[in-house]
Coordinates of C-alpha atoms and ligand atoms in Angstrom, one line a residue:
X1 CA -117.3 66.2 -68.0
X2 CA -120.4 64.1 -68.3
X3 CA -120.6 60.5 -67.9
X4 CA -123.0 58.3 -70.0
X5 CA -124.9 56.0 -67.7
X6 CA -125.5 52.5 -69.2
X7 CA -129.1 52.0 -70.2
X8 CA -130.9 49.8 -67.7
X9 CA -130.8 46.3 -68.8
X10 CA -134.0 45.0 -70.3
X11 CA -135.7 42.6 -68.0
X12 CA -136.8 39.3 -69.5
X13 CA -139.8 37.6 -67.9
X14 CA -140.4 33.8 -67.6
X15 CA -142.7 31.5 -65.6
X16 CA -139.5 29.6 -64.5
X17 CA -135.9 30.4 -64.2
X18 CA -133.6 27.4 -63.8
X19 CA -130.1 28.0 -62.6
X20 CA -127.5 25.3 -63.9
X21 CA -127.2 23.1 -66.9
X22 CA -126.2 19.9 -65.3
X23 CA -128.2 16.6 -65.1
X24 CA -130.8 18.3 -62.7
X25 CA -131.2 21.6 -64.6
X26 CA -131.6 20.2 -68.1
X27 CA -134.1 17.7 -66.9
X28 CA -136.0 20.4 -65.1
X29 CA -136.1 22.5 -68.3
X30 CA -137.6 19.6 -70.2
X31 CA -140.1 19.1 -67.5
X32 CA -141.2 22.7 -67.2
X33 CA -141.6 23.0 -71.0
X34 CA -143.5 19.8 -71.0
X35 CA -146.0 21.3 -68.5
X36 CA -146.6 24.3 -70.7
X37 CA -144.5 26.7 -68.7
X38 CA -142.1 29.3 -70.2
X39 CA -138.8 28.3 -68.8
X40 CA -135.3 29.7 -69.3
X41 CA -132.0 28.5 -68.0
X42 CA -128.9 30.4 -67.0
X43 CA -125.5 28.5 -66.9
X44 CA -122.1 29.9 -65.8
X45 CA -120.1 27.7 -68.0
X46 CA -119.6 28.1 -71.7
X47 CA -121.4 24.8 -72.3
X48 CA -124.0 22.5 -70.8
X49 CA -122.8 19.7 -68.5
X50 CA -122.5 21.0 -65.0
X51 CA -120.1 18.9 -63.1
X52 CA -119.3 17.2 -66.3
X53 CA -118.4 20.5 -67.9
X54 CA -116.1 21.7 -65.1
X55 CA -114.5 18.5 -63.9
X56 CA -112.4 17.8 -66.9
X57 CA -109.2 16.8 -65.0
X58 CA -107.4 13.7 -66.3
X59 CA -109.0 10.5 -65.3
X60 CA -112.3 12.1 -64.5
X61 CA -114.9 9.3 -64.7
X62 CA -118.2 8.4 -62.9
X63 CA -118.1 5.9 -60.0
X64 CA -121.6 4.8 -61.2
X65 CA -122.2 2.2 -64.0
X66 CA -123.0 4.1 -67.2
X67 CA -126.3 2.4 -67.9
X68 CA -127.7 3.9 -64.6
X69 CA -125.9 7.1 -64.8
X70 CA -128.4 8.7 -67.2
X71 CA -132.1 9.8 -67.6
X72 CA -134.8 7.3 -67.6
X73 CA -137.7 9.4 -68.6
X74 CA -137.4 8.7 -72.3
X75 CA -137.3 5.0 -73.4
X76 CA -136.3 6.0 -76.8
X77 CA -133.2 7.8 -75.6
X78 CA -132.3 4.8 -73.4
X79 CA -132.4 2.7 -76.6
X80 CA -130.4 5.0 -78.8
X81 CA -127.7 6.1 -76.7
X82 CA -124.6 3.8 -76.6
X83 CA -122.2 3.9 -73.6
X84 CA -118.7 3.0 -74.4
X85 CA -117.5 2.0 -70.9
X86 CA -118.7 0.4 -67.7
X87 CA -117.9 3.9 -66.0
X88 CA -118.2 6.7 -68.5
X89 CA -115.5 9.3 -68.7
X90 CA -116.1 12.9 -68.3
X91 CA -116.0 13.3 -72.1
X92 CA -118.7 10.7 -72.5
X93 CA -121.0 12.1 -69.9
X94 CA -120.5 15.6 -71.3
X95 CA -121.3 14.2 -74.7
X96 CA -124.5 12.6 -73.4
X97 CA -125.6 15.9 -71.9
X98 CA -124.8 17.8 -75.0
X99 CA -126.9 15.3 -77.0
X100 CA -129.8 15.7 -74.6
X101 CA -129.6 19.5 -75.0
X102 CA -129.7 19.1 -78.7
X103 CA -132.2 16.3 -78.9
X104 CA -134.8 18.1 -76.8
X105 CA -134.1 21.5 -78.6
X106 CA -133.1 23.1 -75.3
X107 CA -130.2 25.3 -76.4
X108 CA -132.7 28.2 -77.4
X109 CA -133.8 28.4 -73.8
X110 CA -130.2 28.2 -72.3
X111 CA -127.9 31.2 -71.8
X112 CA -124.3 30.1 -71.4
X113 CA -121.7 32.3 -69.7
X114 CA -124.4 33.5 -67.4
X115 CA -123.1 33.6 -63.9
X116 CA -126.0 34.5 -61.6
X117 CA -125.1 37.1 -59.1
X118 CA -128.4 37.7 -57.3
X119 CA -131.8 36.1 -56.7
X120 CA -134.1 38.6 -55.0
X121 CA -137.7 38.2 -53.9
X122 CA -140.2 40.9 -54.8
X123 CA -143.0 39.9 -52.4
X124 CA -145.5 42.4 -53.7
X125 CA -145.3 41.1 -57.2
X126 CA -144.7 37.6 -56.2
X127 CA -141.7 37.4 -58.4
X128 CA -138.0 36.7 -58.3
X129 CA -135.6 39.2 -59.8
X130 CA -132.5 37.4 -61.1
X131 CA -129.5 39.3 -62.2
X132 CA -126.1 38.0 -63.7
X133 CA -122.8 39.4 -62.9
X134 CA -122.7 41.2 -66.1
X135 CA -126.0 43.0 -65.4
X136 CA -128.5 40.9 -67.4
X137 CA -131.9 41.0 -65.6
X138 CA -134.7 38.5 -65.4
X139 CA -138.0 38.0 -63.6
X140 CA -139.8 34.8 -62.9
X141 CA -142.6 33.3 -60.7
X142 CA -140.5 30.3 -60.0
X143 CA -136.8 29.9 -59.5
X144 CA -135.2 26.4 -59.5
X145 CA -131.6 26.2 -58.1
X146 CA -130.1 23.2 -59.9
X147 CA -126.7 24.5 -58.9
X148 CA -125.2 21.2 -57.8
X149 CA -124.5 19.8 -54.2
X150 CA -120.8 19.1 -55.0
X151 CA -119.9 22.1 -57.1
X152 CA -118.2 24.8 -55.1
X153 CA -114.6 23.8 -55.0
X154 CA -112.6 24.2 -51.8
X155 CA -108.9 25.1 -51.6
X156 CA -107.2 25.0 -48.1
X157 CA -105.9 28.3 -47.1
X158 CA -102.2 27.4 -46.6
X159 CA -100.0 30.2 -45.5
X160 CA -97.7 31.5 -48.2
X161 CA -99.8 30.3 -51.1
X162 CA -99.5 33.5 -53.0
X163 CA -95.7 33.2 -52.9
X164 CA -95.7 30.0 -55.1
X165 CA -94.1 30.7 -58.4
X166 CA -95.1 27.6 -60.2
X167 CA -98.4 26.6 -61.8
X168 CA -101.4 25.4 -59.8
X169 CA -104.7 23.9 -60.6
X170 CA -108.0 22.9 -58.9
X171 CA -109.6 19.7 -60.0
X172 CA -113.0 21.5 -59.9
X173 CA -112.1 24.1 -62.4
X174 CA -109.6 22.3 -64.6
X175 CA -108.3 24.2 -67.8
X176 CA -109.7 23.4 -71.2
X177 CA -106.2 22.8 -72.6
X178 CA -104.6 19.7 -71.3
X179 CA -102.0 20.3 -68.6
X180 CA -98.6 18.8 -69.6
X181 CA -96.9 17.2 -66.6
X182 CA -94.1 15.9 -68.7
X183 CA -90.7 16.4 -66.9
X184 CA -92.5 18.3 -64.0
X185 CA -92.2 17.8 -60.3
X186 CA -95.8 17.8 -59.2
X187 CA -97.4 17.9 -55.8
X188 CA -101.0 17.0 -55.1
X189 CA -103.3 17.6 -52.1
X190 CA -106.4 15.4 -51.7
X191 CA -106.9 11.6 -51.7
X192 CA -110.7 11.6 -52.0
X193 CA -112.6 10.3 -55.0
X194 CA -111.0 13.0 -57.2
X195 CA -107.4 12.7 -56.0
X196 CA -107.7 8.9 -56.4
X197 CA -108.6 9.3 -60.2
X198 CA -105.9 12.0 -60.8
X199 CA -102.9 10.5 -58.9
X200 CA -102.3 7.4 -61.3
X201 CA -102.8 9.7 -64.3
X202 CA -100.3 12.4 -63.2
X203 CA -97.8 9.7 -62.2
X204 CA -97.7 8.4 -65.8
X205 CA -96.1 11.6 -67.1
X206 CA -94.7 13.6 -64.3
X207 CA -91.1 13.4 -63.5
X208 CA -92.0 13.1 -59.9
X209 CA -95.3 13.1 -58.1
X210 CA -95.5 13.9 -54.3
X211 CA -98.9 13.0 -52.7
X212 CA -99.7 14.9 -49.6
X213 CA -102.1 12.7 -47.8
X214 CA -104.0 13.8 -44.8
X215 CA -106.5 10.9 -44.3
X216 CA -106.1 7.6 -46.2
X217 CA -109.3 6.3 -47.8
X218 CA -110.6 2.7 -48.5
X219 CA -110.1 2.7 -52.3
X220 CA -112.0 0.0 -54.2
X221 CA -110.9 -1.0 -57.7
X222 CA -113.5 0.1 -60.2
X223 CA -112.5 -2.5 -62.8
X224 CA -113.6 -0.4 -65.8
X225 CA -113.9 -2.2 -69.2
X226 CA -115.4 -1.4 -72.4
X227 CA -119.1 -2.4 -72.7
X228 CA -119.4 -5.3 -75.3
X229 CA -122.2 -5.0 -77.8
X230 CA -123.9 -8.1 -76.3
X231 CA -123.8 -6.5 -72.8
X232 CA -125.3 -3.3 -74.2
X233 CA -128.0 -5.2 -76.0
X234 CA -128.9 -7.1 -72.8
X235 CA -129.0 -3.9 -70.7
X236 CA -131.4 -2.2 -73.3
X237 CA -133.7 -5.3 -73.3
X238 CA -133.9 -5.1 -69.6
X239 CA -134.2 -1.4 -68.9
X240 CA -137.4 -1.6 -67.0
X241 CA -135.8 -4.0 -64.4
X242 CA -132.6 -1.8 -64.3
X243 CA -134.8 1.1 -63.1
X244 CA -136.9 -1.0 -60.9
X245 CA -133.7 -2.2 -59.1
X246 CA -132.1 1.2 -59.0
X247 CA -135.2 2.9 -57.5
X248 CA -135.3 0.2 -54.8
X249 CA -131.7 0.2 -54.0
X250 CA -130.3 2.5 -51.2
X251 CA -127.8 4.3 -53.4
X252 CA -130.0 4.2 -56.5
X253 CA -127.8 1.6 -58.2
X254 CA -129.3 -1.4 -60.2
X255 CA -128.0 -3.8 -57.7
X256 CA -129.7 -6.4 -55.5
X257 CA -129.3 -6.8 -51.8
X258 CA -126.9 -9.4 -50.8
X259 CA -129.4 -11.1 -48.6
X260 CA -126.9 -12.0 -45.9
X261 CA -124.9 -10.5 -43.1
X262 CA -121.2 -10.8 -42.5
X263 CA -121.7 -12.2 -39.0
X264 CA -123.9 -15.1 -40.3
X265 CA -121.1 -16.8 -42.3
X266 CA -117.9 -18.5 -41.6
X267 CA -114.5 -16.7 -41.8
X268 CA -113.6 -18.6 -44.9
X269 CA -117.0 -17.9 -46.6
X270 CA -116.7 -14.2 -45.6
X271 CA -113.2 -14.0 -47.3
X272 CA -114.6 -15.7 -50.4
X273 CA -117.5 -13.3 -50.7
X274 CA -115.3 -10.2 -50.1
X275 CA -112.9 -11.6 -52.7
X276 CA -115.7 -11.9 -55.3
X277 CA -116.9 -8.4 -54.5
X278 CA -113.4 -7.0 -54.9
X279 CA -113.2 -8.7 -58.3
X280 CA -116.5 -7.4 -59.5
X281 CA -115.2 -3.9 -58.4
X282 CA -116.8 -0.6 -57.6
X283 CA -119.7 -0.2 -55.3
X284 CA -120.5 -3.9 -55.8
X285 CA -117.9 -4.6 -53.2
X286 CA -120.0 -2.7 -50.7
X287 CA -123.5 -3.5 -51.7
X288 CA -123.4 -7.0 -53.0
X289 CA -121.3 -8.6 -50.3
X290 CA -123.1 -8.1 -47.0
X291 CA -126.2 -6.2 -46.0
X292 CA -125.0 -5.1 -42.6
X293 CA -121.7 -3.1 -43.4
X294 CA -123.3 0.2 -42.6
X295 CA -125.0 -0.8 -39.4
X296 CA -122.8 -3.4 -37.7
X297 CA -119.4 -2.3 -36.5
X298 CA -118.0 -5.8 -36.6
X299 CA -119.3 -6.4 -40.0
X300 CA -117.8 -3.2 -41.1
X301 CA -114.4 -4.1 -39.6
X302 CA -114.3 -7.3 -41.5
X303 CA -114.7 -5.3 -44.7
X304 CA -112.2 -2.7 -43.6
X305 CA -109.6 -5.3 -42.8
X306 CA -110.1 -7.1 -46.0
X307 CA -109.3 -3.9 -47.9
X308 CA -106.3 -3.1 -45.6
X309 CA -105.0 -6.5 -46.4
X310 CA -105.4 -5.9 -50.1
X311 CA -103.3 -2.6 -49.7
X312 CA -100.6 -4.6 -47.8
X313 CA -100.6 -7.2 -50.7
X314 CA -100.5 -4.5 -53.4
X315 CA -98.0 -2.0 -52.1
X316 CA -94.5 -3.3 -52.1
X317 CA -93.0 -0.9 -49.3
X318 CA -94.6 -2.0 -46.0
X319 CA -94.2 1.5 -44.5
X320 CA -96.0 3.1 -47.4
X321 CA -98.7 0.3 -47.3
X322 CA -99.4 1.2 -43.6
X323 CA -99.6 4.8 -44.4
X324 CA -102.2 4.0 -47.0
X325 CA -104.3 2.0 -44.5
X326 CA -107.3 3.9 -43.0
X327 CA -107.8 3.3 -39.4
X328 CA -109.7 6.4 -38.3
X329 CA -113.2 5.7 -39.8
X330 CA -115.2 2.6 -40.7
X331 CA -115.4 1.9 -44.4
X332 CA -118.3 3.8 -46.1
X333 CA -118.6 6.4 -43.4
X334 CA -116.6 8.6 -45.8
X335 CA -117.5 8.3 -49.4
X336 CA -115.1 5.5 -50.6
X337 CA -113.3 6.4 -53.8
X338 CA -113.3 4.1 -56.7
X339 CA -109.8 3.7 -58.3
X340 CA -107.9 2.3 -61.2
X341 CA -104.4 1.2 -60.3
X342 CA -104.5 3.6 -57.4
X343 CA -102.4 1.5 -54.9
X344 CA -100.2 0.2 -57.6
X345 CA -99.1 3.7 -58.3
X346 CA -97.3 3.8 -55.0
X347 CA -94.9 1.2 -56.3
X348 CA -93.6 3.5 -59.0
X349 CA -90.2 5.1 -58.4
X350 CA -91.5 8.5 -59.4
X351 CA -94.2 8.6 -56.6
X352 CA -93.6 9.6 -53.0
X353 CA -96.4 9.5 -50.2
X354 CA -96.1 12.2 -47.5
X355 CA -98.3 11.7 -44.4
X356 CA -99.2 15.4 -43.6
X357 CA -101.2 14.2 -40.6
X358 CA -97.9 13.2 -39.0
X359 CA -95.8 15.8 -40.8
X360 CA -98.1 18.8 -41.3
X361 CA -97.8 21.5 -43.9
X362 CA -96.0 24.5 -42.6
X363 CA -96.4 26.7 -45.5
X364 CA -96.4 27.0 -49.3
X365 CA -93.1 28.5 -50.5
X366 CA -91.9 30.2 -53.8
X367 CA -90.7 26.9 -54.9
X368 CA -93.0 24.3 -53.4
X369 CA -94.2 22.9 -49.9
X370 CA -92.5 23.1 -46.5
X371 CA -93.8 20.6 -44.0
X372 CA -92.5 20.5 -40.5
X373 CA -89.9 17.9 -41.5
X374 CA -89.2 18.5 -45.0
X375 CA -89.1 20.8 -48.1
X376 CA -90.5 19.6 -51.4
X377 CA -89.5 21.6 -54.6
X378 CA -92.4 21.5 -57.1
X379 CA -93.3 22.9 -60.4
X380 CA -97.0 22.4 -60.3
X381 CA -99.5 22.0 -57.4
X382 CA -102.8 20.3 -57.8
X383 CA -105.7 20.7 -55.4
X384 CA -108.2 17.9 -55.3
X385 CA -109.4 19.1 -51.8
X386 CA -113.1 18.8 -52.0
X387 CA -116.0 21.0 -52.0
X388 CA -118.2 23.3 -49.8
X389 CA -120.9 20.6 -50.0
X390 CA -124.5 21.4 -50.2
X391 CA -124.6 25.1 -49.5
X392 CA -121.5 26.1 -51.4
X393 CA -122.8 26.8 -54.8
X394 CA -125.8 28.9 -53.5
X395 CA -123.5 30.8 -51.1
X396 CA -121.8 32.3 -54.1
X397 CA -125.2 34.0 -55.1
X398 CA -126.9 36.8 -53.1
X399 CA -130.1 34.9 -52.6
X400 CA -132.7 37.0 -50.6
X401 CA -136.2 35.8 -49.7
X402 CA -139.1 37.5 -48.0
X403 CA -138.3 40.8 -46.3
X404 CA -134.8 40.7 -47.9
X405 CA -133.8 37.7 -45.7
X406 CA -130.5 36.4 -47.0
X407 CA -130.4 32.5 -47.6
X408 CA -126.8 32.7 -46.2
X409 CA -128.3 33.8 -42.8
X410 CA -130.8 31.0 -42.8
X411 CA -128.1 28.5 -43.6
X412 CA -125.5 30.1 -41.3
X413 CA -125.3 27.0 -39.1
X414 CA -125.8 24.5 -42.0
X415 CA -128.5 23.9 -44.6
X416 CA -132.2 23.9 -43.5
X417 CA -134.9 22.7 -45.9
X418 CA -137.8 20.5 -46.2
X419 CA -137.1 17.4 -48.2
X420 CA -134.2 19.2 -49.8
X421 CA -136.6 21.1 -52.1
X422 CA -137.8 24.1 -50.3
X423 CA -136.8 26.7 -47.6
X424 CA -139.1 28.7 -45.4
X425 CA -139.2 32.3 -46.4
X426 CA -138.3 31.6 -49.9
X427 CA -141.6 31.0 -51.7
X428 CA -141.6 29.4 -55.2
X429 CA -137.9 28.7 -54.8
X430 CA -137.0 25.1 -55.3
X431 CA -133.9 23.2 -54.8
X432 CA -132.9 20.2 -56.8
X433 CA -129.8 18.1 -56.1
X434 CA -128.8 20.4 -53.3
X435 CA -128.4 19.8 -49.5
X436 CA -130.7 17.6 -47.6
X437 CA -131.7 15.5 -50.6
X438 CA -130.8 11.8 -50.6
X439 CA -127.3 10.4 -50.8
X440 CA -126.9 8.3 -54.0
X441 CA -126.9 8.2 -57.7
X442 CA -127.4 11.8 -58.9
X443 CA -129.3 11.4 -62.2
X444 CA -132.2 9.3 -60.9
X445 CA -132.6 11.5 -57.8
X446 CA -132.6 14.7 -59.9
X447 CA -135.3 13.2 -62.1
X448 CA -137.6 12.2 -59.2
X449 CA -137.2 15.6 -57.6
X450 CA -137.9 17.2 -61.0
X451 CA -141.2 15.4 -61.5
X452 CA -142.2 16.3 -57.8
X453 CA -141.6 20.0 -58.6
X454 CA -143.5 19.7 -61.8
X455 CA -146.4 17.9 -60.2
X456 CA -146.6 20.6 -57.3
X457 CA -146.6 23.4 -59.8
X458 CA -149.5 21.8 -61.7
X459 CA -151.2 21.3 -58.2
X460 CA -150.8 25.0 -57.6
X461 CA -152.4 25.9 -61.0
X462 CA -155.2 23.6 -60.3
X463 CA -155.9 24.8 -56.8
X464 CA -155.2 28.5 -57.6
X465 CA -152.3 28.8 -55.3
X466 CA -149.8 31.4 -56.0
X467 CA -147.1 30.5 -53.7
X468 CA -145.7 27.5 -52.0
X469 CA -143.1 27.4 -49.1
X470 CA -142.4 25.0 -46.2
X471 CA -143.3 25.9 -42.8
X472 CA -140.5 26.4 -40.3
X473 CA -141.9 23.6 -38.1
X474 CA -141.9 21.1 -41.1
X475 CA -138.3 22.2 -41.9
X476 CA -137.2 21.5 -38.3
X477 CA -138.7 18.1 -38.3
X478 CA -137.0 17.2 -41.5
X479 CA -133.7 18.3 -39.8
X480 CA -134.5 16.0 -36.9
X481 CA -135.4 13.2 -39.3
X482 CA -132.0 13.5 -41.0
X483 CA -130.2 13.1 -37.7
X484 CA -132.4 10.3 -36.5
X485 CA -131.7 8.4 -39.6
X486 CA -127.9 8.8 -39.2
X487 CA -128.3 7.6 -35.6
X488 CA -129.3 4.3 -36.9
X489 CA -126.1 3.8 -38.9
X490 CA -122.4 4.1 -38.5
X491 CA -122.1 7.2 -40.5
X492 CA -121.5 9.6 -37.5
X493 CA -118.2 7.9 -37.1
X494 CA -117.0 9.5 -40.3
X495 CA -117.6 13.0 -39.0
X496 CA -114.4 13.1 -36.9
X497 CA -112.5 11.9 -40.0
X498 CA -113.8 15.0 -41.9
X499 CA -116.6 13.3 -44.0
X500 CA -118.3 15.7 -46.3
X501 CA -121.6 13.9 -45.6
X502 CA -121.5 16.3 -42.6
X503 CA -119.8 19.2 -44.4
X504 CA -116.9 18.3 -42.0
X505 CA -114.4 18.5 -44.7
X506 CA -114.1 22.2 -44.6
X507 CA -113.1 24.3 -41.5
X508 CA -116.3 26.4 -41.6
X509 CA -118.6 23.4 -42.6
X510 CA -121.8 22.8 -40.5
X511 CA -120.5 19.6 -38.9
X512 CA -124.1 18.0 -39.1
X513 CA -125.6 15.7 -41.6
X514 CA -126.2 17.6 -44.9
X515 CA -127.9 14.5 -46.7
X516 CA -130.9 12.3 -46.3
X517 CA -129.0 9.1 -45.4
X518 CA -131.8 6.5 -45.6
X519 CA -131.2 6.4 -49.3
X520 CA -133.1 6.5 -52.5
X521 CA -136.1 4.2 -51.8
X522 CA -136.8 6.1 -48.5
X523 CA -136.4 9.6 -50.1
X524 CA -138.5 8.7 -53.1
X525 CA -141.2 7.4 -50.6
X526 CA -141.0 10.7 -48.8
X527 CA -141.7 12.6 -52.1
X528 CA -144.5 10.4 -53.2
X529 CA -146.2 10.4 -49.9
X530 CA -146.0 14.2 -49.9
X531 CA -147.7 14.4 -53.3
X532 CA -150.3 11.8 -52.3
X533 CA -151.3 13.6 -49.2
X534 CA -151.5 17.2 -50.4
X535 CA -148.0 18.3 -49.6
X536 CA -148.1 18.4 -45.7
X537 CA -145.6 20.8 -44.3
X538 CA -145.8 23.2 -47.3
X539 CA -148.1 26.5 -47.0
X540 CA -149.8 27.4 -50.3
X541 CA -151.2 30.9 -50.6
Ligands
NA7_601 P1 -113.4 14.9 -50.9 O1 -113.9 13.4 -51.0 O2 -113.9 15.8 -50.0 O3 -111.8 14.6 -50.8 C1 -111.0 15.9 -50.4 C2 -109.6 15.4 -50.1 O4 -108.8 16.6 -49.9 C3 -109.4 14.6 -48.9 O5 -108.4 13.7 -49.1 C4 -109.1 15.6 -47.8 O6 -108.4 15.1 -46.8 C5 -108.1 16.5 -48.6 N1 -108.1 17.8 -48.0 C6 -109.1 18.7 -47.7 N2 -108.5 19.7 -47.0 C7 -107.2 19.5 -46.9 C8 -106.1 20.2 -46.3 N3 -106.3 21.4 -45.7 N4 -104.9 19.6 -46.3 C9 -104.7 18.4 -46.9 N5 -105.7 17.6 -47.5 C10 -107.0 18.3 -47.5 O7 -113.5 15.5 -52.4 P2 -113.3 14.8 -53.9 O8 -113.4 15.8 -54.8 O9 -112.3 13.8 -53.8 O10 -114.7 14.0 -53.9 C11 -116.0 14.7 -53.7 C12 -117.1 13.8 -54.3 O11 -117.2 14.0 -55.7 C13 -117.0 12.3 -54.2 O12 -117.3 11.9 -52.9 C14 -117.9 11.8 -55.1 O13 -119.3 11.9 -54.7 C15 -117.8 12.9 -56.3 P3 -109.2 14.6 -45.5 O14 -109.8 13.3 -45.9 O15 -110.3 15.6 -45.2 O16 -108.2 14.5 -44.4

């Protein structure tokens, strides 16, 4: 019998291949086209959106105020797009990114349902060969990985998981059809930003919700509201100053520094200021109260105790309240979740909190979860258990640089990059929104990196350079700088509590800083300085 071999797939050639159609990838496609390059984008999902395509779990919403959670490059777009709420829902951000794809006529250059399997360097030809898991083949001079820093979902490997007979869901790959919790006994793992959004939503319809909490977090009320027409108009009139503020604020938010330290005011004044911040809600509680919360332990403890007292005031059962009070890390050293009716949810009769740090999970069973001291019968399990941060999304792809060197080998002990944009041994391979870029509001950061990449590609064209890659020495220095920055803050104290800032949230994580922690102005300054001074630390050939 003869077997018909499939015809080799036709290889399509581009100047630039972008991987991922989230905020970073779409903006990159616009940038590359604008600079006259042939650019093509491959996206694993069946629509654009990235995070805002996959994370469609109930309650999914940004923690950043809508008017700064968007692109700034087109003043017309800023004027024409209307945000409905203070914090846009997943649906609204997805609608925005879909609008962007249509508005700039990007869809013809985007292939959806295209899961990239391999990105392999052909050094002789100075090209990258990219293949999808269904055998489509591409070749490009530049590859830009816009695959997301918080994209590869992590599910703990509990013994017995495969025995579970009920339904289970991961927040990071939620089904398109709504999940009906009505009359169901639901268990959830994860009380980070995602769990905090999901828990109040599930509690509304489930017969019973059991929350398996390992570490309590400092949850700040978001105080989401519809945006009034007048407020929209005022923001649109002042967009220049919105971005001016955002680009100069540590997290990339349009907020001003408080201009005072917690130790410099009386106890009454401090309480009043914290109360005001709590009422304003969201990150304003952190950034508009006092400026020393991340650097002074005493100042941080004032804020932490203020939140604990709020928990004690909101949650009726004092034992449950104490279980919800974080004590093992300073506030902000793990990413604080922003919630809506989060603590109030624990006053419902159909919600039970289980402290699995005191009563650990023994195994998952056919009918639920067995802890050391209890058995919980459940119909549905939900995992909001975080991500393989930074490196996770690229680890799923077989990326091989010069001499066939796997990226997974270079990153075996954690990410190594220069400025979060390039890796030694991977010429003409850029990262955007990946590990080692700054902590902070993702869209402005993605935009800034995008223009840096666009400028450097132009610079190469002008100087006749064919390749760019960082030197090992420069990459090592960047790694040292990231640690030196952390040493000036309290952030290291979050590591032992499993902060994802260090990839310490997964058992095989790097346990060292995966982000530039000096924030947006410092990071933008590094990019600007690099461009102004001829890209030191990068080799051009
Ligand atoms: P996070 O913030 O990493 O939270 C993950 C949660 O899952 C957190 O409560 C973890 O507890 C919990 N977790 C992780 N592993 C386990 C195991 N093995 N058992 C029990 N519980 C576990 O992820 P999110 O999705 O909430 O948020 C990620 C970012 O997305 C967020 O910061 C925003 O930037 C947007 P732990 O605290 O580790 O004890």
